[in-house]
Structure formats: structure tokens, C-alpha cells
Amino acid sequence: ATAAAKEAGSKRRVWSAEEENALIELVKRHGVGRWNDMKNDPEFCAVLADRSSIHLKDKWRNLLKYRHLVVES
């Protein structure tokens, strides 16, 4: 984390399996790039309440990179 983030008191939290699964389902529903729509999805907004749309984008990028997920068209 950056010095500014540390000063602000933000801490990185490990993603739970529930959060990861919600993100995967939301990408299927809304499509890649619709991070704000995903964040506001009524079914999953409680699960992802502590995550920003930037967190969703970054986590999706890492899931693709390290877990070899495939985006379906």
C-alpha cells in the first residue's frame, strides 16, 4: 500500500470465497467493465459492501491472471 493509504488507515483484506464467487457471478450477469453496476446489484451488494468498484476491477484482473479464468462472450 502507498504511504497515503497507510496514513488513511486502510488495510488490505483477503477476499473470501463468497466474495470471489459473487464477483464471478456478477461478471457473468453484467459483463466485464460494469463494475458500478456489479457493486449496486441488489443480490450481492451486501456481500461486496466493503469493496469498491476499483477493488472489483483489480480482483477480476487478478483472477484472470492467476486462476486462468476465461471470459465468455
mmCIF file of C-alpha atoms in Angstrom:
data_model
loop_
_atom_site.group_PDB
_atom_site.id
_atom_site.type_symbol
_atom_site.label_atom_id
_atom_site.label_comp_id
_atom_site.label_asym_id
_atom_site.label_seq_id
_atom_site.Cartn_x
_atom_site.Cartn_y
_atom_site.Cartn_z
ATOM 1 C CA ALA A 1 0.000 0.000 0.000
ATOM 2 C CA THR A 2 1.086 3.538 -0.574
ATOM 3 C CA ALA A 3 2.132 5.850 2.223
ATOM 4 C CA ALA A 4 -1.069 7.847 1.747
ATOM 5 C CA ALA A 5 -3.178 4.704 2.062
ATOM 6 C CA LYS A 6 -1.354 3.698 5.218
ATOM 7 C CA GLU A 7 -1.905 7.134 6.691
ATOM 8 C CA ALA A 8 -5.606 6.913 5.897
ATOM 9 C CA GLY A 9 -5.761 3.722 7.930
ATOM 10 C CA SER A 10 -6.901 1.496 5.072
ATOM 11 C CA LYS A 11 -5.944 -2.135 5.373
ATOM 12 C CA ARG A 12 -5.953 -4.790 2.723
ATOM 13 C CA ARG A 13 -8.358 -7.620 3.394
ATOM 14 C CA VAL A 14 -8.112 -11.074 1.914
ATOM 15 C CA TRP A 15 -11.031 -11.880 -0.378
ATOM 16 C CA SER A 16 -13.352 -14.593 0.931
ATOM 17 C CA ALA A 17 -14.543 -17.431 -1.303
ATOM 18 C CA GLU A 18 -18.036 -15.927 -1.052
ATOM 19 C CA GLU A 19 -16.783 -12.579 -2.378
ATOM 20 C CA GLU A 20 -14.854 -14.233 -5.224
ATOM 21 C CA ASN A 21 -17.850 -16.343 -6.221
ATOM 22 C CA ALA A 22 -20.103 -13.271 -6.125
ATOM 23 C CA LEU A 23 -17.691 -11.389 -8.386
ATOM 24 C CA ILE A 24 -17.569 -14.260 -10.881
ATOM 25 C CA GLU A 25 -21.375 -14.445 -10.964
ATOM 26 C CA LEU A 26 -21.665 -10.672 -11.345
ATOM 27 C CA VAL A 27 -19.281 -10.625 -14.314
ATOM 28 C CA LYS A 28 -21.455 -13.302 -15.940
ATOM 29 C CA ARG A 29 -24.566 -11.165 -15.361
ATOM 30 C CA HIS A 30 -23.281 -7.677 -16.104
ATOM 31 C CA GLY A 31 -20.180 -8.182 -18.229
ATOM 32 C CA VAL A 32 -16.595 -7.072 -17.714
ATOM 33 C CA GLY A 33 -16.275 -3.355 -17.109
ATOM 34 C CA ARG A 34 -19.663 -2.790 -15.476
ATOM 35 C CA TRP A 35 -18.078 -2.512 -12.025
ATOM 36 C CA ASN A 36 -20.507 0.081 -10.636
ATOM 37 C CA ASP A 37 -23.487 -1.979 -11.809
ATOM 38 C CA MET A 38 -21.988 -5.008 -10.078
ATOM 39 C CA LYS A 39 -21.346 -3.054 -6.892
ATOM 40 C CA ASN A 40 -25.002 -1.993 -6.819
ATOM 41 C CA ASP A 41 -26.520 -5.389 -7.729
ATOM 42 C CA PRO A 42 -29.221 -5.980 -5.078
ATOM 43 C CA GLU A 43 -28.465 -9.694 -4.731
ATOM 44 C CA PHE A 44 -24.762 -9.226 -3.957
ATOM 45 C CA CYS A 45 -24.421 -5.682 -2.596
ATOM 46 C CA ALA A 46 -24.286 -6.962 0.998
ATOM 47 C CA VAL A 47 -21.554 -9.494 0.170
ATOM 48 C CA LEU A 48 -19.416 -6.839 -1.512
ATOM 49 C CA ALA A 49 -20.315 -3.934 0.796
ATOM 50 C CA ASP A 50 -16.683 -3.418 1.871
ATOM 51 C CA ARG A 51 -15.340 -3.489 -1.699
ATOM 52 C CA SER A 52 -15.164 -0.572 -4.118
ATOM 53 C CA SER A 53 -15.677 -0.835 -7.859
ATOM 54 C CA ILE A 54 -11.883 -0.477 -8.177
ATOM 55 C CA HIS A 55 -11.448 -3.480 -5.869
ATOM 56 C CA LEU A 56 -13.787 -5.467 -8.129
ATOM 57 C CA LYS A 57 -11.843 -4.491 -11.254
ATOM 58 C CA ASP A 58 -8.479 -5.302 -9.710
ATOM 59 C CA LYS A 59 -9.659 -8.614 -8.265
ATOM 60 C CA TRP A 60 -11.156 -9.653 -11.620
ATOM 61 C CA ARG A 61 -7.861 -8.847 -13.338
ATOM 62 C CA ASN A 62 -6.002 -10.997 -10.812
ATOM 63 C CA LEU A 63 -8.488 -13.861 -11.108
ATOM 64 C CA LEU A 64 -7.943 -13.873 -14.871
ATOM 65 C CA LYS A 65 -4.190 -13.709 -14.496
ATOM 66 C CA TYR A 66 -3.624 -16.235 -11.723
ATOM 67 C CA ARG A 67 -6.620 -18.569 -11.845
ATOM 68 C CA HIS A 68 -6.790 -18.689 -15.617
ATOM 69 C CA LEU A 69 -10.486 -17.837 -15.793
ATOM 70 C CA VAL A 70 -11.884 -17.345 -19.269
ATOM 71 C CA VAL A 71 -14.261 -14.540 -20.205
ATOM 72 C CA GLU A 72 -17.208 -15.962 -22.113
ATOM 73 C CA SER A 73 -18.652 -13.844 -24.894
#
